Short mmCIF file of C-alpha atoms (C1' of nucleotides) in Angstrom, two decimals:
data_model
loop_
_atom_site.label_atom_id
_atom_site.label_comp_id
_atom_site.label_asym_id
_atom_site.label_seq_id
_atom_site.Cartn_x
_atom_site.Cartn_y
_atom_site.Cartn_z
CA UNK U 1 -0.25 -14.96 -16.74
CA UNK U 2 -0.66 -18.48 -15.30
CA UNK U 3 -4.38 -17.81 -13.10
CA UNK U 4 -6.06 -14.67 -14.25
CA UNK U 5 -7.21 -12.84 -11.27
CA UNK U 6 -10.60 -13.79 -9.62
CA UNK U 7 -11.49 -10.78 -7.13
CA UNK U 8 -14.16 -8.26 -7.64
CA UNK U 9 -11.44 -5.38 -8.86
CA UNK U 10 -10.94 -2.72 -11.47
CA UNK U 11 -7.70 -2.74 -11.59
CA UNK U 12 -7.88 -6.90 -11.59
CA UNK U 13 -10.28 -7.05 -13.87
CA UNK U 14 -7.93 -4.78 -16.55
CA UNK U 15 -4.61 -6.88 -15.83
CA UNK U 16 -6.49 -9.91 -17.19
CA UNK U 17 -6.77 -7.69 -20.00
CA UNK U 18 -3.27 -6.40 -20.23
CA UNK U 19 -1.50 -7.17 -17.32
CA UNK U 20 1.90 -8.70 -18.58
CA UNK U 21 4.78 -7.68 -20.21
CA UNK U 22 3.97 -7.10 -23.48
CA UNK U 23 0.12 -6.45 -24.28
CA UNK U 24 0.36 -3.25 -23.44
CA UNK U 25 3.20 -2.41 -25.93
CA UNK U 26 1.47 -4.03 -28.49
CA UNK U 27 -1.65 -1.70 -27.77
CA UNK U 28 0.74 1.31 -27.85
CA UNK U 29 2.02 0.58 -31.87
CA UNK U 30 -1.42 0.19 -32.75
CA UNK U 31 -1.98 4.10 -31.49
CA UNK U 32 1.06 5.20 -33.30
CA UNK U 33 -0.39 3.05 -36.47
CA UNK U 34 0.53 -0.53 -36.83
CA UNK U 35 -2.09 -2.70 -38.19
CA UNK U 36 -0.49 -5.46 -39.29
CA UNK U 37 1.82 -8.50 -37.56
CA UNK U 38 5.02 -7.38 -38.90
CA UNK U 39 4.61 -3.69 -38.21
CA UNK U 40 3.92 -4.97 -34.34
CA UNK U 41 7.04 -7.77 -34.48
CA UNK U 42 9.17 -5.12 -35.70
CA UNK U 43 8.10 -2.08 -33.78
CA UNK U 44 8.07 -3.97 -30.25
CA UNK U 45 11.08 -6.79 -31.22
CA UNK U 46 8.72 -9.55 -29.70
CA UNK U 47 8.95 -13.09 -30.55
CA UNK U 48 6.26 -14.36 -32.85
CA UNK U 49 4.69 -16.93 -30.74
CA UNK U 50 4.04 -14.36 -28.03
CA UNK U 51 2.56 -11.97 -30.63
CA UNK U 52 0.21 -14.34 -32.40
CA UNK U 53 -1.03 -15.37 -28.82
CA UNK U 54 -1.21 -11.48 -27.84
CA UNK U 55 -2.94 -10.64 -30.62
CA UNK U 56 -5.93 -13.84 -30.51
CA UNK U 57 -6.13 -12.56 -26.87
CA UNK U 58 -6.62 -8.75 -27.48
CA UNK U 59 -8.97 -9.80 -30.72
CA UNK U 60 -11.06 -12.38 -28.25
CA UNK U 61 -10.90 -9.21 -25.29
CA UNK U 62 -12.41 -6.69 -28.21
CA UNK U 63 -9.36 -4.07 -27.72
CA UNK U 64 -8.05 -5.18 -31.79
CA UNK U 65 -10.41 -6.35 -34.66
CA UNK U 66 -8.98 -8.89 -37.05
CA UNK U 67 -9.81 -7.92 -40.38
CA UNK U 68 -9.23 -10.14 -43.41
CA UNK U 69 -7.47 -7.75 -46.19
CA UNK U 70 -5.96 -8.75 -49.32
CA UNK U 71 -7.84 -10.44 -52.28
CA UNK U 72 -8.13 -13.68 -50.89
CA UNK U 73 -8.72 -12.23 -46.82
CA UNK U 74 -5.35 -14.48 -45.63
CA UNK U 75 -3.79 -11.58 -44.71
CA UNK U 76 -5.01 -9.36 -41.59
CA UNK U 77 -5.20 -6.18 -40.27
CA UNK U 78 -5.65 -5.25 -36.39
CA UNK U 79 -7.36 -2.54 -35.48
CA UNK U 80 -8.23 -0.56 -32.36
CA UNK U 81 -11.86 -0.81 -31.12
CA UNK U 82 -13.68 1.97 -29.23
CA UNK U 83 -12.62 -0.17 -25.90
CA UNK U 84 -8.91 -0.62 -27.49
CA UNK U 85 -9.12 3.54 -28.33
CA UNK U 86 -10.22 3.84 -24.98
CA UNK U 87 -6.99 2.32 -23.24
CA UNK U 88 -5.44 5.99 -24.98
CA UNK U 89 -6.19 7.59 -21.38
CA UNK U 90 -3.76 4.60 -19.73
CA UNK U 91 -1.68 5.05 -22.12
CA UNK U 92 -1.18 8.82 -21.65
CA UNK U 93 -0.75 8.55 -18.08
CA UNK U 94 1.87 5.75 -18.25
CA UNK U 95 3.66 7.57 -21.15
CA UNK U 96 3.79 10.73 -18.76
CA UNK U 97 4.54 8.93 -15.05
CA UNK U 98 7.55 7.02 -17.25
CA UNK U 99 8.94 10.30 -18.87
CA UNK U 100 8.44 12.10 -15.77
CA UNK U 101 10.04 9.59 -13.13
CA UNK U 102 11.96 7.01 -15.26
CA UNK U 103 13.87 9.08 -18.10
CA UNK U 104 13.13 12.37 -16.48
CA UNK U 105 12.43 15.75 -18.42
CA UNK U 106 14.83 16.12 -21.25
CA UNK U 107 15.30 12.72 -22.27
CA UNK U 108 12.12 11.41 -23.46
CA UNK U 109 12.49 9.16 -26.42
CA UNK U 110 9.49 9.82 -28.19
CA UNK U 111 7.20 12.85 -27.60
CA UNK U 112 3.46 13.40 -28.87
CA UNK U 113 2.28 16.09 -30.57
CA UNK U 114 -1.01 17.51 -32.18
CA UNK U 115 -0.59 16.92 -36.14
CA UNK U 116 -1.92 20.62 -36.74
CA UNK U 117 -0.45 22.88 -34.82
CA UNK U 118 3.07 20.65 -33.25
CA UNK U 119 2.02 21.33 -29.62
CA UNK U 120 2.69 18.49 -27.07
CA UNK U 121 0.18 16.59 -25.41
CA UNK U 122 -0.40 18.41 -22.00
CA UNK U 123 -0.07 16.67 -18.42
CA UNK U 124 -3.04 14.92 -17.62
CA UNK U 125 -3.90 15.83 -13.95
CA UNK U 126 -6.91 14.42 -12.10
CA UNK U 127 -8.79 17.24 -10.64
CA UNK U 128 -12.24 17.11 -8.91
CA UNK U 129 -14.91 19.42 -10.01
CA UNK U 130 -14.19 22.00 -8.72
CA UNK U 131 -10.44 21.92 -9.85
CA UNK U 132 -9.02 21.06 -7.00
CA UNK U 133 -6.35 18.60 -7.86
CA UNK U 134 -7.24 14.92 -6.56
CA UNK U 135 -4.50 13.47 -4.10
CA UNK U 136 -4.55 10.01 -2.50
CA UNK U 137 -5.54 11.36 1.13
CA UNK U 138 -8.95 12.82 -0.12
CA UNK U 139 -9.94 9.91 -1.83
CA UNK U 140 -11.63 7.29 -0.22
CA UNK U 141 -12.88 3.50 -1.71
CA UNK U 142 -16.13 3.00 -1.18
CA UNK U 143 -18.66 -0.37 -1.77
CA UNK U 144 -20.34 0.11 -5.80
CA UNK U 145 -23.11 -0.77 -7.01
CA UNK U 146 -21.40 -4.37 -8.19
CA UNK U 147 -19.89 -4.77 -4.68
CA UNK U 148 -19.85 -8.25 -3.20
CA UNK U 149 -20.46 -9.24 0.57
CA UNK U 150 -15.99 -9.65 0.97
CA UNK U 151 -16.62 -5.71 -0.42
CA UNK U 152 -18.48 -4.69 1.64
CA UNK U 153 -16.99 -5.80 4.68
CA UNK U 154 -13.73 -4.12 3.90
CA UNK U 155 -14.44 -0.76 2.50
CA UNK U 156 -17.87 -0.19 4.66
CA UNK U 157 -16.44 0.67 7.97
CA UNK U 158 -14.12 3.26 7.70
CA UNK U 159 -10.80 1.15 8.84
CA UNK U 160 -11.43 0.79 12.49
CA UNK U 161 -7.79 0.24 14.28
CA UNK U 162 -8.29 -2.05 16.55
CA UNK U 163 -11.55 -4.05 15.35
CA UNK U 164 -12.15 -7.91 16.46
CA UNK U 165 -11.68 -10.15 13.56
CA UNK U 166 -13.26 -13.27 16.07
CA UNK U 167 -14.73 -14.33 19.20
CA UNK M 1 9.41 -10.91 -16.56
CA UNK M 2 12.39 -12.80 -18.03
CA UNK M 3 13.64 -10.15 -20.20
CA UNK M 4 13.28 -6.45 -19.72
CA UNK M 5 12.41 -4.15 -22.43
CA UNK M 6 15.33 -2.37 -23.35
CA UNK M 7 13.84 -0.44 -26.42
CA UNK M 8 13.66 2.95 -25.98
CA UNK M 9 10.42 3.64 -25.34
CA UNK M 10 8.42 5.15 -22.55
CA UNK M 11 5.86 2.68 -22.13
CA UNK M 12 8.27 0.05 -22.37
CA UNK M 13 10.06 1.71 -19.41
CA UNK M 14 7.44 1.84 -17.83
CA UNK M 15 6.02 -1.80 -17.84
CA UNK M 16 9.76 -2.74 -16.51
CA UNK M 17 8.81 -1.48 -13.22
CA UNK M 18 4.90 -2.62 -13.33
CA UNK M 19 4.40 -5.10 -16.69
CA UNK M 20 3.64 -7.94 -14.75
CA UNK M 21 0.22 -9.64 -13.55
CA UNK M 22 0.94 -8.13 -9.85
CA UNK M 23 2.79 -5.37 -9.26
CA UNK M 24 -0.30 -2.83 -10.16
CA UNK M 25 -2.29 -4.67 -7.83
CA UNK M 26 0.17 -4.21 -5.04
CA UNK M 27 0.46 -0.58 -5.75
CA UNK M 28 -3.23 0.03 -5.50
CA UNK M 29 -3.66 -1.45 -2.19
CA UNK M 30 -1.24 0.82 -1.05
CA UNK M 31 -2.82 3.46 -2.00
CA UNK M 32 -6.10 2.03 -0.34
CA UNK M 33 -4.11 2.23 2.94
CA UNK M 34 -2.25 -0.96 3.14
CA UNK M 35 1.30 -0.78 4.40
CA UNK M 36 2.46 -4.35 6.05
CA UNK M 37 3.43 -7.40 4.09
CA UNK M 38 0.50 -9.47 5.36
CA UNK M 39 -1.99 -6.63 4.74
CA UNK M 40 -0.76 -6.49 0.73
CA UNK M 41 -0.95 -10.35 1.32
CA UNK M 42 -5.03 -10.59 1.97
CA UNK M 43 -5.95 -7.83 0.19
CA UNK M 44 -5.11 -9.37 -3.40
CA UNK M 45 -4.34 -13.10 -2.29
CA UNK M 46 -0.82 -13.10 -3.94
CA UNK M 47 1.40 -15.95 -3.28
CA UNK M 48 4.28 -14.66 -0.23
CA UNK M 49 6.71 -15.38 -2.51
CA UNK M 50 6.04 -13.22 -4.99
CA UNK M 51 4.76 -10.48 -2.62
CA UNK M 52 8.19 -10.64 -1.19
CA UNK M 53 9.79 -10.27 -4.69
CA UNK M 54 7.73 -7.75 -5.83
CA UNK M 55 8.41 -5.70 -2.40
CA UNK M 56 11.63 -5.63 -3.08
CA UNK M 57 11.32 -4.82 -6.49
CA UNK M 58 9.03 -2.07 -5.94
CA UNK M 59 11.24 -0.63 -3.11
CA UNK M 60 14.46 -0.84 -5.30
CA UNK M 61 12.29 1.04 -8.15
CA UNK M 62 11.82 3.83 -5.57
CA UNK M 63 7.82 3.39 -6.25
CA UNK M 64 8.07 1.97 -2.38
CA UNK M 65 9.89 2.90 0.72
CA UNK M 66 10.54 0.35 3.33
CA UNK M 67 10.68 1.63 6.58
CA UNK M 68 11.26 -0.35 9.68
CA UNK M 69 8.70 -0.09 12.24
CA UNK M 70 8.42 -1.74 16.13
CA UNK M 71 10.77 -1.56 18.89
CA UNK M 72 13.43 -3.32 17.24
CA UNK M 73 12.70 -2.54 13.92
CA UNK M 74 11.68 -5.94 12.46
CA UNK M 75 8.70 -5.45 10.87
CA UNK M 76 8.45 -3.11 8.34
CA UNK M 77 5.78 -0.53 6.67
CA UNK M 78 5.70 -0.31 2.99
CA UNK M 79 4.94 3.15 1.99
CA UNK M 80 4.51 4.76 -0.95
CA UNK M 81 7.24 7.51 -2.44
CA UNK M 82 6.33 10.60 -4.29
CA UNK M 83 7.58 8.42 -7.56
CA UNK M 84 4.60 6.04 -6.11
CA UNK M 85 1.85 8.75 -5.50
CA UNK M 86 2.83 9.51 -8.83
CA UNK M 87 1.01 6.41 -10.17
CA UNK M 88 -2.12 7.54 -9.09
CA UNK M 89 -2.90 8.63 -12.76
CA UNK M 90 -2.28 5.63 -13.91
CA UNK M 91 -4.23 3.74 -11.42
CA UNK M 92 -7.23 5.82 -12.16
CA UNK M 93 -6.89 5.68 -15.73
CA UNK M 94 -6.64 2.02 -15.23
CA UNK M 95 -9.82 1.97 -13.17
CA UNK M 96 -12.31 4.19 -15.37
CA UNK M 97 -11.50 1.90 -18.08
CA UNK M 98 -11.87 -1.09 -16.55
CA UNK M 99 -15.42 0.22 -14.97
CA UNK M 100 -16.46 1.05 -18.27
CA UNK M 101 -15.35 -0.99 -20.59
CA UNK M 102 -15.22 -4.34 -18.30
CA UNK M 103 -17.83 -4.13 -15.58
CA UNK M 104 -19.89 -1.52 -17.20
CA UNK M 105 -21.66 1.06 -15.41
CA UNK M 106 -23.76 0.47 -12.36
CA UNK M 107 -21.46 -2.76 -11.78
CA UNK M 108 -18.74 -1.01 -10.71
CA UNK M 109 -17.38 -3.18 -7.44
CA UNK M 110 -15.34 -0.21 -5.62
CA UNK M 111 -15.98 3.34 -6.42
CA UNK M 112 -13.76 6.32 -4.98
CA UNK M 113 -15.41 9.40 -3.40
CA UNK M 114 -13.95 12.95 -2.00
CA UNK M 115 -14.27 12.26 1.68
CA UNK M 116 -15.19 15.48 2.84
CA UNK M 117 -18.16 15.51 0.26
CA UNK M 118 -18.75 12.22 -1.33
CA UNK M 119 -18.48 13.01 -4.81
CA UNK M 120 -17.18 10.25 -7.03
CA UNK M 121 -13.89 11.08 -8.81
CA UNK M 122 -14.74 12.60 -11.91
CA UNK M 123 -13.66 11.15 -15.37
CA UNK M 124 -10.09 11.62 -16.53
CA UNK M 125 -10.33 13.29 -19.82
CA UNK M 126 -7.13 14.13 -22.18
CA UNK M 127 -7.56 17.46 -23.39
CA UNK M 128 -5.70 19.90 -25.34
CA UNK M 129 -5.24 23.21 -23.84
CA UNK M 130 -8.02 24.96 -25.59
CA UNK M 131 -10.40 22.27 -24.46
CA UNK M 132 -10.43 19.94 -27.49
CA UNK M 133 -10.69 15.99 -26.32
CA UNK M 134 -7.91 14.23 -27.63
CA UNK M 135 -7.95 11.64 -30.08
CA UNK M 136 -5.92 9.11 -31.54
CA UNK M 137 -6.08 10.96 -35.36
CA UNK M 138 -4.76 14.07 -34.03
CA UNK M 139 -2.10 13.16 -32.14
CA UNK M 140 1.50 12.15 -33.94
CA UNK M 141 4.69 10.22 -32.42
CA UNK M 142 7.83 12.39 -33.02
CA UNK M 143 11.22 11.88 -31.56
CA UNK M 144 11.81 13.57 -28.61
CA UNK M 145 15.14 15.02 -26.53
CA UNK M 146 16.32 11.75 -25.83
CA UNK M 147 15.84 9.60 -29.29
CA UNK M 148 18.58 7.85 -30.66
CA UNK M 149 18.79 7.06 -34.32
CA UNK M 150 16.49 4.09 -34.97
CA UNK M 151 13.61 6.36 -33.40
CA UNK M 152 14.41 9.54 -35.46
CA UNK M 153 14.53 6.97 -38.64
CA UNK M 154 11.15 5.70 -37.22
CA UNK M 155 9.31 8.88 -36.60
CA UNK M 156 10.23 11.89 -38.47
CA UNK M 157 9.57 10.43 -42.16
CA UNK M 158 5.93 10.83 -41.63
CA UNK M 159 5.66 7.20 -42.61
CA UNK M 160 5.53 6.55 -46.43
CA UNK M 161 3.88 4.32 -48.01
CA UNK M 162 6.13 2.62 -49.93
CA UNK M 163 9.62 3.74 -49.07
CA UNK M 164 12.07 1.18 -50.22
CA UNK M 165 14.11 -0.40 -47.67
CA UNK M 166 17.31 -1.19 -49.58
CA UNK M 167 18.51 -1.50 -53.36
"C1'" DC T 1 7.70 -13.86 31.64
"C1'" DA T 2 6.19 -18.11 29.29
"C1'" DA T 3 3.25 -19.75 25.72
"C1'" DG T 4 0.81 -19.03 21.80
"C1'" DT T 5 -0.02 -16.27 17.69
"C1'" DT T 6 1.18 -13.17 14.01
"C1'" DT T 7 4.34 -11.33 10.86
"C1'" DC T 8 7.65 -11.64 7.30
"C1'" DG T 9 9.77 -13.85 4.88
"C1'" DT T 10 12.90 -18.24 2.47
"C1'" DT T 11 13.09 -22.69 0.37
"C1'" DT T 12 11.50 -26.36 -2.35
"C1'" DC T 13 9.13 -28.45 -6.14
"C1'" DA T 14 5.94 -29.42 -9.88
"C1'" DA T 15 3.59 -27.06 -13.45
"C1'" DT T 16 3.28 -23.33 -16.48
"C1'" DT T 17 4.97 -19.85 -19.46
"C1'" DC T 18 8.48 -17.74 -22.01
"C1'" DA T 19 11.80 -16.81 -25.87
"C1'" DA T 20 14.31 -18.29 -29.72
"C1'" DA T 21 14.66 -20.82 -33.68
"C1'" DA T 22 13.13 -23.93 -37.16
"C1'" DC T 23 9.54 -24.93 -40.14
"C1'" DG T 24 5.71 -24.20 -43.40
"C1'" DA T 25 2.06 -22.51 -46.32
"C1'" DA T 26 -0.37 -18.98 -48.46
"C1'" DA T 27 -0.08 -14.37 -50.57
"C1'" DC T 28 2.15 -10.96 -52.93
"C1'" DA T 29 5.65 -8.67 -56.06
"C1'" DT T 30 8.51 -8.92 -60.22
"C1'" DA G 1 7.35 -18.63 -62.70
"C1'" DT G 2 10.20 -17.38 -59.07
"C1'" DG G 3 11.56 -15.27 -55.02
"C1'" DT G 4 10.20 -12.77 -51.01
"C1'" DT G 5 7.12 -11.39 -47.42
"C1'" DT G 6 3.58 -12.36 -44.28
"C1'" DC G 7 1.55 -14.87 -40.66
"C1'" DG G 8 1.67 -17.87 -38.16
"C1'" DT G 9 2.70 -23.12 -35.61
"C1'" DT G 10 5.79 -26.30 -33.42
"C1'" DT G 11 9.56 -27.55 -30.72
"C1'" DT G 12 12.87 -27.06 -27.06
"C1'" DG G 13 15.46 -25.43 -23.08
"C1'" DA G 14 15.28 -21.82 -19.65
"C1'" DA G 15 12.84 -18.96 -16.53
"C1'" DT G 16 8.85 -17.96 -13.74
"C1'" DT G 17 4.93 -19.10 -11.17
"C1'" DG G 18 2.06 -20.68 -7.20
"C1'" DA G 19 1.40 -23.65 -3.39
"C1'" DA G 20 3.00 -25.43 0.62
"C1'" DA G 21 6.35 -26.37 4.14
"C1'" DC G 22 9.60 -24.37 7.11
"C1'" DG G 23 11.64 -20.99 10.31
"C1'" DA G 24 12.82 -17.10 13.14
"C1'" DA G 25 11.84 -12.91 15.15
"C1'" DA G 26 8.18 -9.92 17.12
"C1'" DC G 27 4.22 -9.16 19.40
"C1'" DT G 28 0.20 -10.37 22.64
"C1'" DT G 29 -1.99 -12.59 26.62
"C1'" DG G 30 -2.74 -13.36 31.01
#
DNA sequence: CAAGTTTCGTTTCAATTCAAAACGAAACAT
DNA sequence: ATGTTTCGTTTTGAATTGAAACGAAACTTG
């Protein structure tokens, strides 16, 4: 990514984090257990460069820890942090949007299941409280508490049609 | 992207339709409510050219549909497919984190209510079906319906420790 | 309906980033 | 002690990016 982005965004914010082609793979071999830089050139086929620059990145963003193993602590091991074991929720979804809409049911390449009992991971659905599942015409963005005046303008008034930008 | 993943691999599937710095971005707007070129254009400040390529993209990847609009049909509305809608996991998913783990809570710059009540989107949890949060220990990678050999030699040893590779 | 503005791109170009391969040094295995 | 693996860095050509200029059709206005 040549300029990270600048505007007050979640979604922004977390594609400086991961937003190109391969972070988020690499983040996916450390859930199914890679720790080391082999494991993740291997697993993902990526060229070195791009994983030793991946890697500083995710270490310097606090998804991986670099810890020194070995006798002398020259070789490393990279592992998840609570905010890298948090990314498991994206993960999930994209897993389940992919199999869903890209191989469709029946042809998913890998599958997940629980270790003790072989069940697979059930669909992740975003329901309000009151179980009503959430769909894009209910929801509505709305100024937080870390909104900015550019914020503010757009998402305060409810998207009047024919409002006067000047004059 | 220069190459595509070809692995297969769900999340690598996946990222070949939104692994870039952009295309997320673009997807989220439209489900804010944009749906013309110049609208996507303001609301994340991406350069025309690549809006236009990633419009296309997007609308070839079935995540958009491009429907002409106006008397003559010359300028167009971007909408979202089901496939798109679809995303909407993934985009909140995306978002929690990034509120979370980036801003932190009480900076959050946009937050999404239920407009007919106001209540803010409640947290996406994984869950197995009797209730139990999922984590990363519990869950295992196996080869699903569509594996081909390298992922069945990948996932169903339960990884050894120190299988030999060849002599 | 004529003039000005907006929309929706395409083209060009310099700068950046990428991927592949070569190279190297320390660590580990035998 | 030797050979192999690990974990990178450097180099190089190719691809991608972002900014700006350009253009044509579509709308808006009065």
């Amino acid at each position: 990514m040549t300029n990270k982005h600048t505007q007050p965004c979640s979604v922004a914010a977390a594609l400086n984090v991961f937003g190109d082609a391969w972070t988020l793979r690499i983040v996916l071999e450390a859930f199914y257990g890679s720790t080391r830089f082999e494991e993740f050139r291997r697993a993902t086929g990526v060229a070195k460069n791009i994983l030793a620059d991946r890697l500083k990145q995710l270490t310097e963003d606090e998804v991986l820890e670099r810890r020194g193993i070995g006798k002398a602590g020259q070789r490393y091991a990279y592992v998840l942090t609570q905010k890298g074991e948090a990314l498991s929720t994206v993960l999930l979804a994209i897993i389940q949007w992919s199999d869903h809409w890209v191989y469709g049911e029946g042809s998913e390449p890998v599958i997940l299941i629980r270790r003790e009992s072989g069940e697979r991971v059930p669909e992740l659905i975003p329901r309000w409280d009151d179980g009503t599942p959430i769909d894009r015409a209910s929801i509505a963005p709305s100024p937080g508490p870390g909104a900015n005046d550019a914020i503010r303008k757009r998402f305060s008034a409810p998207a009047k049609k024919n409002a006067k930008k000047k004059r």
